[in-house]
Amino acid sequence: MVDMLKSAIAGRVSRNSHAFVVHELGKAIVNGELKVGTLLPGDAELAERFSVSRTVLREAMKTLAAKGLVFARARIGTRVTERTAWNFFDADVLTWHLEYGLDSDFLTHLSEMRLAFEPYAARLAARHATSEDIARMYEHAEAMRTASSTEAVALADLALHMAVLDASRNPFMYSVGNLIEAALVTSFQLSSPFGDPARQRGAALAHRAIVEAIEAGDPDAAAKATERVIIEGLDRVAKTMG
């Protein structure tokens, strides 16, 4: 689940032919280059454009259709779907939004979704977390404090939030982790606490407060600490964006 975060922060990306076609077409759809309702060129033209076989192209189209970005009809062709059909829980769709450019609306929408489920996940974790879960969360909080790079801070941050979702013992919670990862990509691209020791320490302590509340078996405190982390992160990035 950390691929989005690593690619965005470290600039690393690796794609085979299928993934390359999916990425290029998906990005063009999300950024509006291929507008909603647009009829895509035929298989032969696209296969030539991307220098891939028709088999690879057709598989790429199936992948894009599964993400809700296109739909195909016999004897008509493949069109770009309405945005309401797009799967915004999909890691690739979120990544393409991030590559297109960061904006306050995107970040606000992500934060609103996080506020809708993460505090409750923390409540559940306060009821269900084992000593092993809690030890792992403390390790991630400490890793945030001692991290020596932007990527290390971000990965420790993500790992802690995912550990909380895991400790909720609700599999649906863990499955929406892509939203947290996208939010952290946005946040760390604009305003990483790394490089400012006081901010980095403060961020680590704020996350540690979540773990302490979970360890104490206090659902209300765990939820409030989680809300505080999300809101403070949103406010910090909003100030950066002006």
mmCIF file with all atom_site columns, N, CA and C in Angstrom, residues 26-93:
data_model
loop_
_atom_site.group_PDB
_atom_site.id
_atom_site.type_symbol
_atom_site.label_atom_id
_atom_site.label_alt_id
_atom_site.label_comp_id
_atom_site.label_asym_id
_atom_site.label_entity_id
_atom_site.label_seq_id
_atom_site.pdbx_PDB_ins_code
_atom_site.Cartn_x
_atom_site.Cartn_y
_atom_site.Cartn_z
_atom_site.occupancy
_atom_site.B_iso_or_equiv
_atom_site.pdbx_formal_charge
_atom_site.auth_seq_id
_atom_site.auth_comp_id
_atom_site.auth_asym_id
_atom_site.auth_atom_id
_atom_site.pdbx_PDB_model_num
ATOM 1   N N  . GLY A 1 26 ? -5.141  6.696  -18.240 1.00 0.00 ? 26 GLY A N  1
ATOM 2   C CA . GLY A 1 26 ? -5.817  7.071  -17.003 1.00 0.00 ? 26 GLY A CA 1
ATOM 3   C C  . GLY A 1 26 ? -5.510  8.490  -16.602 1.00 0.00 ? 26 GLY A C  1
ATOM 4   N N  . LYS A 1 27 ? -4.239  8.866  -16.687 1.00 0.00 ? 27 LYS A N  1
ATOM 5   C CA . LYS A 1 27 ? -3.835  10.227 -16.343 1.00 0.00 ? 27 LYS A CA 1
ATOM 6   C C  . LYS A 1 27 ? -4.490  11.239 -17.278 1.00 0.00 ? 27 LYS A C  1
ATOM 7   N N  . ALA A 1 28 ? -4.561  10.907 -18.572 1.00 0.00 ? 28 ALA A N  1
ATOM 8   C CA . ALA A 1 28 ? -5.178  11.817 -19.537 1.00 0.00 ? 28 ALA A CA 1
ATOM 9   C C  . ALA A 1 28 ? -6.667  12.006 -19.257 1.00 0.00 ? 28 ALA A C  1
ATOM 10  N N  . ILE A 1 29 ? -7.310  10.953 -18.767 1.00 0.00 ? 29 ILE A N  1
ATOM 11  C CA . ILE A 1 29 ? -8.732  11.054 -18.425 1.00 0.00 ? 29 ILE A CA 1
ATOM 12  C C  . ILE A 1 29 ? -8.922  11.909 -17.181 1.00 0.00 ? 29 ILE A C  1
ATOM 13  N N  . VAL A 1 30 ? -8.147  11.624 -16.151 1.00 0.00 ? 30 VAL A N  1
ATOM 14  C CA . VAL A 1 30 ? -8.307  12.337 -14.881 1.00 0.00 ? 30 VAL A CA 1
ATOM 15  C C  . VAL A 1 30 ? -7.959  13.814 -15.015 1.00 0.00 ? 30 VAL A C  1
ATOM 16  N N  . ASN A 1 31 ? -6.930  14.144 -15.808 1.00 0.00 ? 31 ASN A N  1
ATOM 17  C CA . ASN A 1 31 ? -6.553  15.556 -15.921 1.00 0.00 ? 31 ASN A CA 1
ATOM 18  C C  . ASN A 1 31 ? -7.375  16.325 -16.950 1.00 0.00 ? 31 ASN A C  1
ATOM 19  N N  . GLY A 1 32 ? -8.315  15.628 -17.598 1.00 0.00 ? 32 GLY A N  1
ATOM 20  C CA . GLY A 1 32 ? -9.229  16.310 -18.505 1.00 0.00 ? 32 GLY A CA 1
ATOM 21  C C  . GLY A 1 32 ? -8.760  16.397 -19.938 1.00 0.00 ? 32 GLY A C  1
ATOM 22  N N  . GLU A 1 33 ? -7.583  15.863 -20.233 1.00 0.00 ? 33 GLU A N  1
ATOM 23  C CA . GLU A 1 33 ? -7.114  15.856 -21.618 1.00 0.00 ? 33 GLU A CA 1
ATOM 24  C C  . GLU A 1 33 ? -8.061  15.033 -22.484 1.00 0.00 ? 33 GLU A C  1
ATOM 25  N N  . LEU A 1 34 ? -8.511  13.901 -21.933 1.00 0.00 ? 34 LEU A N  1
ATOM 26  C CA . LEU A 1 34 ? -9.577  13.114 -22.559 1.00 0.00 ? 34 LEU A CA 1
ATOM 27  C C  . LEU A 1 34 ? -10.841 13.393 -21.764 1.00 0.00 ? 34 LEU A C  1
ATOM 28  N N  . LYS A 1 35 ? -11.703 14.199 -22.304 1.00 0.00 ? 35 LYS A N  1
ATOM 29  C CA . LYS A 1 35 ? -12.858 14.675 -21.552 1.00 0.00 ? 35 LYS A CA 1
ATOM 30  C C  . LYS A 1 35 ? -13.956 13.622 -21.439 1.00 0.00 ? 35 LYS A C  1
ATOM 31  N N  . VAL A 1 36 ? -14.812 13.816 -20.444 1.00 0.00 ? 36 VAL A N  1
ATOM 32  C CA . VAL A 1 36 ? -15.961 12.936 -20.245 1.00 0.00 ? 36 VAL A CA 1
ATOM 33  C C  . VAL A 1 36 ? -16.765 12.853 -21.535 1.00 0.00 ? 36 VAL A C  1
ATOM 34  N N  . GLY A 1 37 ? -17.109 11.641 -21.933 1.00 0.00 ? 37 GLY A N  1
ATOM 35  C CA . GLY A 1 37 ? -17.881 11.440 -23.147 1.00 0.00 ? 37 GLY A CA 1
ATOM 36  C C  . GLY A 1 37 ? -17.051 11.250 -24.397 1.00 0.00 ? 37 GLY A C  1
ATOM 37  N N  . THR A 1 38 ? -15.750 11.494 -24.298 1.00 0.00 ? 38 THR A N  1
ATOM 38  C CA . THR A 1 38 ? -14.866 11.355 -25.453 1.00 0.00 ? 38 THR A CA 1
ATOM 39  C C  . THR A 1 38 ? -14.810 9.904  -25.928 1.00 0.00 ? 38 THR A C  1
ATOM 40  N N  . LEU A 1 39 ? -14.909 9.714  -27.228 1.00 0.00 ? 39 LEU A N  1
ATOM 41  C CA . LEU A 1 39 ? -14.754 8.390  -27.825 1.00 0.00 ? 39 LEU A CA 1
ATOM 42  C C  . LEU A 1 39 ? -13.268 8.178  -28.094 1.00 0.00 ? 39 LEU A C  1
ATOM 43  N N  . LEU A 1 40 ? -12.689 7.170  -27.473 1.00 0.00 ? 40 LEU A N  1
ATOM 44  C CA . LEU A 1 40 ? -11.260 6.922  -27.637 1.00 0.00 ? 40 LEU A CA 1
ATOM 45  C C  . LEU A 1 40 ? -10.952 6.404  -29.042 1.00 0.00 ? 40 LEU A C  1
ATOM 46  N N  . PRO A 1 41 ? -9.734  6.646  -29.524 1.00 0.00 ? 41 PRO A N  1
ATOM 47  C CA . PRO A 1 41 ? -9.332  6.088  -30.818 1.00 0.00 ? 41 PRO A CA 1
ATOM 48  C C  . PRO A 1 41 ? -9.446  4.563  -30.801 1.00 0.00 ? 41 PRO A C  1
ATOM 49  N N  . GLY A 1 42 ? -9.473  3.965  -31.973 1.00 0.00 ? 42 GLY A N  1
ATOM 50  C CA . GLY A 1 42 ? -9.594  2.518  -32.071 1.00 0.00 ? 42 GLY A CA 1
ATOM 51  C C  . GLY A 1 42 ? -8.355  1.785  -31.585 1.00 0.00 ? 42 GLY A C  1
ATOM 52  N N  . ASP A 1 43 ? -8.495  0.475  -31.424 1.00 0.00 ? 43 ASP A N  1
ATOM 53  C CA . ASP A 1 43 ? -7.403  -0.349 -30.911 1.00 0.00 ? 43 ASP A CA 1
ATOM 54  C C  . ASP A 1 43 ? -6.135  -0.216 -31.748 1.00 0.00 ? 43 ASP A C  1
ATOM 55  N N  . ALA A 1 44 ? -6.289  -0.244 -33.068 1.00 0.00 ? 44 ALA A N  1
ATOM 56  C CA . ALA A 1 44 ? -5.114  -0.203 -33.944 1.00 0.00 ? 44 ALA A CA 1
ATOM 57  C C  . ALA A 1 44 ? -4.336  1.094  -33.745 1.00 0.00 ? 44 ALA A C  1
ATOM 58  N N  . GLU A 1 45 ? -5.052  2.213  -33.682 1.00 0.00 ? 45 GLU A N  1
ATOM 59  C CA . GLU A 1 45 ? -4.389  3.508  -33.517 1.00 0.00 ? 45 GLU A CA 1
ATOM 60  C C  . GLU A 1 45 ? -3.692  3.613  -32.166 1.00 0.00 ? 45 GLU A C  1
ATOM 61  N N  . LEU A 1 46 ? -4.373  3.189  -31.102 1.00 0.00 ? 46 LEU A N  1
ATOM 62  C CA . LEU A 1 46 ? -3.779  3.276  -29.770 1.00 0.00 ? 46 LEU A CA 1
ATOM 63  C C  . LEU A 1 46 ? -2.604  2.314  -29.620 1.00 0.00 ? 46 LEU A C  1
ATOM 64  N N  . ALA A 1 47 ? -2.729  1.117  -30.202 1.00 0.00 ? 47 ALA A N  1
ATOM 65  C CA . ALA A 1 47 ? -1.636  0.147  -30.125 1.00 0.00 ? 47 ALA A CA 1
ATOM 66  C C  . ALA A 1 47 ? -0.389  0.701  -30.805 1.00 0.00 ? 47 ALA A C  1
ATOM 67  N N  . GLU A 1 48 ? -0.592  1.378  -31.922 1.00 0.00 ? 48 GLU A N  1
ATOM 68  C CA . GLU A 1 48 ? 0.544   1.981  -32.627 1.00 0.00 ? 48 GLU A CA 1
ATOM 69  C C  . GLU A 1 48 ? 1.117   3.150  -31.829 1.00 0.00 ? 48 GLU A C  1
ATOM 70  N N  . ARG A 1 49 ? 0.249   3.962  -31.247 1.00 0.00 ? 49 ARG A N  1
ATOM 71  C CA . ARG A 1 49 ? 0.699   5.128  -30.483 1.00 0.00 ? 49 ARG A CA 1
ATOM 72  C C  . ARG A 1 49 ? 1.576   4.717  -29.309 1.00 0.00 ? 49 ARG A C  1
ATOM 73  N N  . PHE A 1 50 ? 1.186   3.648  -28.611 1.00 0.00 ? 50 PHE A N  1
ATOM 74  C CA . PHE A 1 50 ? 1.933   3.231  -27.427 1.00 0.00 ? 50 PHE A CA 1
ATOM 75  C C  . PHE A 1 50 ? 2.951   2.120  -27.710 1.00 0.00 ? 50 PHE A C  1
ATOM 76  N N  . SER A 1 51 ? 3.017   1.705  -28.975 1.00 0.00 ? 51 SER A N  1
ATOM 77  C CA . SER A 1 51 ? 3.965   0.651  -29.380 1.00 0.00 ? 51 SER A CA 1
ATOM 78  C C  . SER A 1 51 ? 3.765   -0.626 -28.569 1.00 0.00 ? 51 SER A C  1
ATOM 79  N N  . VAL A 1 52 ? 2.505   -1.046 -28.467 1.00 0.00 ? 52 VAL A N  1
ATOM 80  C CA . VAL A 1 52 ? 2.173   -2.276 -27.755 1.00 0.00 ? 52 VAL A CA 1
ATOM 81  C C  . VAL A 1 52 ? 1.275   -3.129 -28.643 1.00 0.00 ? 52 VAL A C  1
ATOM 82  N N  . SER A 1 53 ? 1.120   -4.389 -28.274 1.00 0.00 ? 53 SER A N  1
ATOM 83  C CA . SER A 1 53 ? 0.237   -5.273 -29.024 1.00 0.00 ? 53 SER A CA 1
ATOM 84  C C  . SER A 1 53 ? -1.219  -4.948 -28.707 1.00 0.00 ? 53 SER A C  1
ATOM 85  N N  . ARG A 1 54 ? -2.107  -5.395 -29.561 1.00 0.00 ? 54 ARG A N  1
ATOM 86  C CA . ARG A 1 54 ? -3.534  -5.186 -29.299 1.00 0.00 ? 54 ARG A CA 1
ATOM 87  C C  . ARG A 1 54 ? -3.968  -5.941 -28.050 1.00 0.00 ? 54 ARG A C  1
ATOM 88  N N  . THR A 1 55 ? -3.321  -7.067 -27.792 1.00 0.00 ? 55 THR A N  1
ATOM 89  C CA . THR A 1 55 ? -3.652  -7.825 -26.577 1.00 0.00 ? 55 THR A CA 1
ATOM 90  C C  . THR A 1 55 ? -3.357  -6.996 -25.338 1.00 0.00 ? 55 THR A C  1
ATOM 91  N N  . VAL A 1 56 ? -2.188  -6.375 -25.303 1.00 0.00 ? 56 VAL A N  1
ATOM 92  C CA . VAL A 1 56 ? -1.825  -5.513 -24.174 1.00 0.00 ? 56 VAL A CA 1
ATOM 93  C C  . VAL A 1 56 ? -2.806  -4.359 -24.067 1.00 0.00 ? 56 VAL A C  1
ATOM 94  N N  . LEU A 1 57 ? -3.153  -3.763 -25.197 1.00 0.00 ? 57 LEU A N  1
ATOM 95  C CA . LEU A 1 57 ? -4.074  -2.630 -25.185 1.00 0.00 ? 57 LEU A CA 1
ATOM 96  C C  . LEU A 1 57 ? -5.444  -3.032 -24.648 1.00 0.00 ? 57 LEU A C  1
ATOM 97  N N  . ARG A 1 58 ? -5.955  -4.154 -25.087 1.00 0.00 ? 58 ARG A N  1
ATOM 98  C CA . ARG A 1 58 ? -7.278  -4.596 -24.630 1.00 0.00 ? 58 ARG A CA 1
ATOM 99  C C  . ARG A 1 58 ? -7.273  -4.864 -23.129 1.00 0.00 ? 58 ARG A C  1
ATOM 100 N N  . GLU A 1 59 ? -6.189  -5.454 -22.629 1.00 0.00 ? 59 GLU A N  1
ATOM 101 C CA . GLU A 1 59 ? -6.090  -5.686 -21.182 1.00 0.00 ? 59 GLU A CA 1
ATOM 102 C C  . GLU A 1 59 ? -6.043  -4.362 -20.427 1.00 0.00 ? 59 GLU A C  1
ATOM 103 N N  . ALA A 1 60 ? -5.368  -3.384 -21.001 1.00 0.00 ? 60 ALA A N  1
ATOM 104 C CA . ALA A 1 60 ? -5.310  -2.063 -20.372 1.00 0.00 ? 60 ALA A CA 1
ATOM 105 C C  . ALA A 1 60 ? -6.696  -1.434 -20.322 1.00 0.00 ? 60 ALA A C  1
ATOM 106 N N  . MET A 1 61 ? -7.459  -1.604 -21.381 1.00 0.00 ? 61 MET A N  1
ATOM 107 C CA . MET A 1 61 ? -8.813  -1.056 -21.412 1.00 0.00 ? 61 MET A CA 1
ATOM 108 C C  . MET A 1 61 ? -9.700  -1.731 -20.367 1.00 0.00 ? 61 MET A C  1
ATOM 109 N N  . LYS A 1 62 ? -9.508  -3.031 -20.184 1.00 0.00 ? 62 LYS A N  1
ATOM 110 C CA . LYS A 1 62 ? -10.271 -3.738 -19.149 1.00 0.00 ? 62 LYS A CA 1
ATOM 111 C C  . LYS A 1 62 ? -9.935  -3.178 -17.765 1.00 0.00 ? 62 LYS A C  1
ATOM 112 N N  . THR A 1 63 ? -8.660  -2.872 -17.556 1.00 0.00 ? 63 THR A N  1
ATOM 113 C CA . THR A 1 63 ? -8.238  -2.311 -16.272 1.00 0.00 ? 63 THR A CA 1
ATOM 114 C C  . THR A 1 63 ? -8.866  -0.945 -16.048 1.00 0.00 ? 63 THR A C  1
ATOM 115 N N  . LEU A 1 64 ? -8.860  -0.100 -17.073 1.00 0.00 ? 64 LEU A N  1
ATOM 116 C CA . LEU A 1 64 ? -9.464  1.231  -16.955 1.00 0.00 ? 64 LEU A CA 1
ATOM 117 C C  . LEU A 1 64 ? -10.967 1.133  -16.730 1.00 0.00 ? 64 LEU A C  1
ATOM 118 N N  . ALA A 1 65 ? -11.600 0.156  -17.384 1.00 0.00 ? 65 ALA A N  1
ATOM 119 C CA . ALA A 1 65 ? -13.040 -0.036 -17.188 1.00 0.00 ? 65 ALA A CA 1
ATOM 120 C C  . ALA A 1 65 ? -13.333 -0.461 -15.756 1.00 0.00 ? 65 ALA A C  1
ATOM 121 N N  . ALA A 1 66 ? -12.469 -1.310 -15.192 1.00 0.00 ? 66 ALA A N  1
ATOM 122 C CA . ALA A 1 66 ? -12.659 -1.759 -13.811 1.00 0.00 ? 66 ALA A CA 1
ATOM 123 C C  . ALA A 1 66 ? -12.520 -0.603 -12.828 1.00 0.00 ? 66 ALA A C  1
ATOM 124 N N  . LYS A 1 67 ? -11.775 0.422  -13.205 1.00 0.00 ? 67 LYS A N  1
ATOM 125 C CA . LYS A 1 67 ? -11.614 1.603  -12.362 1.00 0.00 ? 67 LYS A CA 1
ATOM 126 C C  . LYS A 1 67 ? -12.744 2.609  -12.581 1.00 0.00 ? 67 LYS A C  1
ATOM 127 N N  . GLY A 1 68 ? -13.646 2.278  -13.495 1.00 0.00 ? 68 GLY A N  1
ATOM 128 C CA . GLY A 1 68 ? -14.793 3.144  -13.749 1.00 0.00 ? 68 GLY A CA 1
ATOM 129 C C  . GLY A 1 68 ? -14.520 4.300  -14.683 1.00 0.00 ? 68 GLY A C  1
ATOM 130 N N  . LEU A 1 69 ? -13.366 4.313  -15.351 1.00 0.00 ? 69 LEU A N  1
ATOM 131 C CA . LEU A 1 69 ? -12.987 5.465  -16.173 1.00 0.00 ? 69 LEU A CA 1
ATOM 132 C C  . LEU A 1 69 ? -13.507 5.399  -17.603 1.00 0.00 ? 69 LEU A C  1
ATOM 133 N N  . VAL A 1 70 ? -13.726 4.197  -18.115 1.00 0.00 ? 70 VAL A N  1
ATOM 134 C CA . VAL A 1 70 ? -14.211 4.045  -19.488 1.00 0.00 ? 70 VAL A CA 1
ATOM 135 C C  . VAL A 1 70 ? -15.259 2.940  -19.542 1.00 0.00 ? 70 VAL A C  1
ATOM 136 N N  . PHE A 1 71 ? -16.045 2.969  -20.607 1.00 0.00 ? 71 PHE A N  1
ATOM 137 C CA . PHE A 1 71 ? -16.950 1.850  -20.863 1.00 0.00 ? 71 PHE A CA 1
ATOM 138 C C  . PHE A 1 71 ? -16.975 1.603  -22.364 1.00 0.00 ? 71 PHE A C  1
ATOM 139 N N  . ALA A 1 72 ? -17.098 0.329  -22.739 1.00 0.00 ? 72 ALA A N  1
ATOM 140 C CA . ALA A 1 72 ? -17.058 -0.054 -24.148 1.00 0.00 ? 72 ALA A CA 1
ATOM 141 C C  . ALA A 1 72 ? -18.416 -0.579 -24.591 1.00 0.00 ? 72 ALA A C  1
ATOM 142 N N  . ARG A 1 73 ? -18.758 -0.238 -25.825 1.00 0.00 ? 73 ARG A N  1
ATOM 143 C CA . ARG A 1 73 ? -19.994 -0.759 -26.416 1.00 0.00 ? 73 ARG A CA 1
ATOM 144 C C  . ARG A 1 73 ? -19.690 -1.286 -27.807 1.00 0.00 ? 73 ARG A C  1
ATOM 145 N N  . ALA A 1 74 ? -20.272 -2.450 -28.095 1.00 0.00 ? 74 ALA A N  1
ATOM 146 C CA . ALA A 1 74 ? -20.045 -3.082 -29.391 1.00 0.00 ? 74 ALA A CA 1
ATOM 147 C C  . ALA A 1 74 ? -20.468 -2.157 -30.525 1.00 0.00 ? 74 ALA A C  1
ATOM 148 N N  . ARG A 1 75 ? -19.640 -2.103 -31.548 1.00 0.00 ? 75 ARG A N  1
ATOM 149 C CA . ARG A 1 75 ? -19.875 -1.337 -32.772 1.00 0.00 ? 75 ARG A CA 1
ATOM 150 C C  . ARG A 1 75 ? -19.908 0.178  -32.538 1.00 0.00 ? 75 ARG A C  1
ATOM 151 N N  . ILE A 1 76 ? -19.626 0.607  -31.319 1.00 0.00 ? 76 ILE A N  1
ATOM 152 C CA . ILE A 1 76 ? -19.560 2.052  -31.041 1.00 0.00 ? 76 ILE A CA 1
ATOM 153 C C  . ILE A 1 76 ? -18.144 2.443  -30.640 1.00 0.00 ? 76 ILE A C  1
ATOM 154 N N  . GLY A 1 77 ? -17.607 1.736  -29.659 1.00 0.00 ? 77 GLY A N  1
ATOM 155 C CA . GLY A 1 77 ? -16.259 2.040  -29.207 1.00 0.00 ? 77 GLY A CA 1
ATOM 156 C C  . GLY A 1 77 ? -16.201 2.248  -27.707 1.00 0.00 ? 77 GLY A C  1
ATOM 157 N N  . THR A 1 78 ? -15.106 2.798  -27.261 1.00 0.00 ? 78 THR A N  1
ATOM 158 C CA . THR A 1 78 ? -14.873 3.009  -25.832 1.00 0.00 ? 78 THR A CA 1
ATOM 159 C C  . THR A 1 78 ? -14.912 4.494  -25.513 1.00 0.00 ? 78 THR A C  1
ATOM 160 N N  . ARG A 1 79 ? -15.731 4.863  -24.530 1.00 0.00 ? 79 ARG A N  1
ATOM 161 C CA . ARG A 1 79 ? -15.879 6.270  -24.141 1.00 0.00 ? 79 ARG A CA 1
ATOM 162 C C  . ARG A 1 79 ? -15.427 6.492  -22.709 1.00 0.00 ? 79 ARG A C  1
ATOM 163 N N  . VAL A 1 80 ? -15.065 7.740  -22.429 1.00 0.00 ? 80 VAL A N  1
ATOM 164 C CA . VAL A 1 80 ? -14.738 8.156  -21.065 1.00 0.00 ? 80 VAL A CA 1
ATOM 165 C C  . VAL A 1 80 ? -16.040 8.333  -20.295 1.00 0.00 ? 80 VAL A C  1
ATOM 166 N N  . THR A 1 81 ? -16.113 7.776  -19.108 1.00 0.00 ? 81 THR A N  1
ATOM 167 C CA . THR A 1 81 ? -17.343 7.832  -18.312 1.00 0.00 ? 81 THR A CA 1
ATOM 168 C C  . THR A 1 81 ? -17.457 9.142  -17.537 1.00 0.00 ? 81 THR A C  1
ATOM 169 N N  . GLU A 1 82 ? -18.631 9.368  -16.979 1.00 0.00 ? 82 GLU A N  1
ATOM 170 C CA . GLU A 1 82 ? -18.849 10.508 -16.087 1.00 0.00 ? 82 GLU A CA 1
ATOM 171 C C  . GLU A 1 82 ? -18.004 10.340 -14.825 1.00 0.00 ? 82 GLU A C  1
ATOM 172 N N  . ARG A 1 83 ? -17.591 11.459 -14.229 1.00 0.00 ? 83 ARG A N  1
ATOM 173 C CA . ARG A 1 83 ? -16.754 11.400 -13.026 1.00 0.00 ? 83 ARG A CA 1
ATOM 174 C C  . ARG A 1 83 ? -17.435 10.642 -11.888 1.00 0.00 ? 83 ARG A C  1
ATOM 175 N N  . THR A 1 84 ? -18.757 10.674 -11.862 1.00 0.00 ? 84 THR A N  1
ATOM 176 C CA . THR A 1 84 ? -19.471 9.977  -10.789 1.00 0.00 ? 84 THR A CA 1
ATOM 177 C C  . THR A 1 84 ? -19.270 8.471  -10.846 1.00 0.00 ? 84 THR A C  1
ATOM 178 N N  . ALA A 1 85 ? -18.810 7.965  -11.985 1.00 0.00 ? 85 ALA A N  1
ATOM 179 C CA . ALA A 1 85 ? -18.574 6.524  -12.128 1.00 0.00 ? 85 ALA A CA 1
ATOM 180 C C  . ALA A 1 85 ? -17.148 6.139  -11.745 1.00 0.00 ? 85 ALA A C  1
ATOM 181 N N  . TRP A 1 86 ? -16.271 7.127  -11.581 1.00 0.00 ? 86 TRP A N  1
ATOM 182 C CA . TRP A 1 86 ? -14.870 6.822  -11.286 1.00 0.00 ? 86 TRP A CA 1
ATOM 183 C C  . TRP A 1 86 ? -14.724 6.274  -9.875  1.00 0.00 ? 86 TRP A C  1
ATOM 184 N N  . ASN A 1 87 ? -13.820 5.326  -9.721  1.00 0.00 ? 87 ASN A N  1
ATOM 185 C CA . ASN A 1 87 ? -13.571 4.738  -8.405  1.00 0.00 ? 87 ASN A CA 1
ATOM 186 C C  . ASN A 1 87 ? -12.491 5.542  -7.683  1.00 0.00 ? 87 ASN A C  1
ATOM 187 N N  . PHE A 1 88 ? -12.916 6.477  -6.855  1.00 0.00 ? 88 PHE A N  1
ATOM 188 C CA . PHE A 1 88 ? -11.964 7.330  -6.153  1.00 0.00 ? 88 PHE A CA 1
ATOM 189 C C  . PHE A 1 88 ? -11.282 6.615  -4.986  1.00 0.00 ? 88 PHE A C  1
ATOM 190 N N  . PHE A 1 89 ? -11.668 5.384  -4.713  1.00 0.00 ? 89 PHE A N  1
ATOM 191 C CA . PHE A 1 89 ? -10.963 4.584  -3.718  1.00 0.00 ? 89 PHE A CA 1
ATOM 192 C C  . PHE A 1 89 ? -9.776  3.852  -4.346  1.00 0.00 ? 89 PHE A C  1
ATOM 193 N N  . ASP A 1 90 ? -9.689  3.890  -5.665  1.00 0.00 ? 90 ASP A N  1
ATOM 194 C CA . ASP A 1 90 ? -8.636  3.176  -6.376  1.00 0.00 ? 90 ASP A CA 1
ATOM 195 C C  . ASP A 1 90 ? -7.308  3.928  -6.262  1.00 0.00 ? 90 ASP A C  1
ATOM 196 N N  . ALA A 1 91 ? -6.241  3.198  -5.960  1.00 0.00 ? 91 ALA A N  1
ATOM 197 C CA . ALA A 1 91 ? -4.931  3.829  -5.756  1.00 0.00 ? 91 ALA A CA 1
ATOM 198 C C  . ALA A 1 91 ? -4.445  4.555  -7.001  1.00 0.00 ? 91 ALA A C  1
ATOM 199 N N  . ASP A 1 92 ? -4.669  3.972  -8.178  1.00 0.00 ? 92 ASP A N  1
ATOM 200 C CA . ASP A 1 92 ? -4.210  4.621  -9.407  1.00 0.00 ? 92 ASP A CA 1
ATOM 201 C C  . ASP A 1 92 ? -4.977  5.910  -9.680  1.00 0.00 ? 92 ASP A C  1
ATOM 202 N N  . VAL A 1 93 ? -6.278  5.879  -9.513  1.00 0.00 ? 93 VAL A N  1
ATOM 203 C CA . VAL A 1 93 ? -7.087  7.083  -9.747  1.00 0.00 ? 93 VAL A CA 1
ATOM 204 C C  . VAL A 1 93 ? -6.641  8.201  -8.810  1.00 0.00 ? 93 VAL A C  1
#
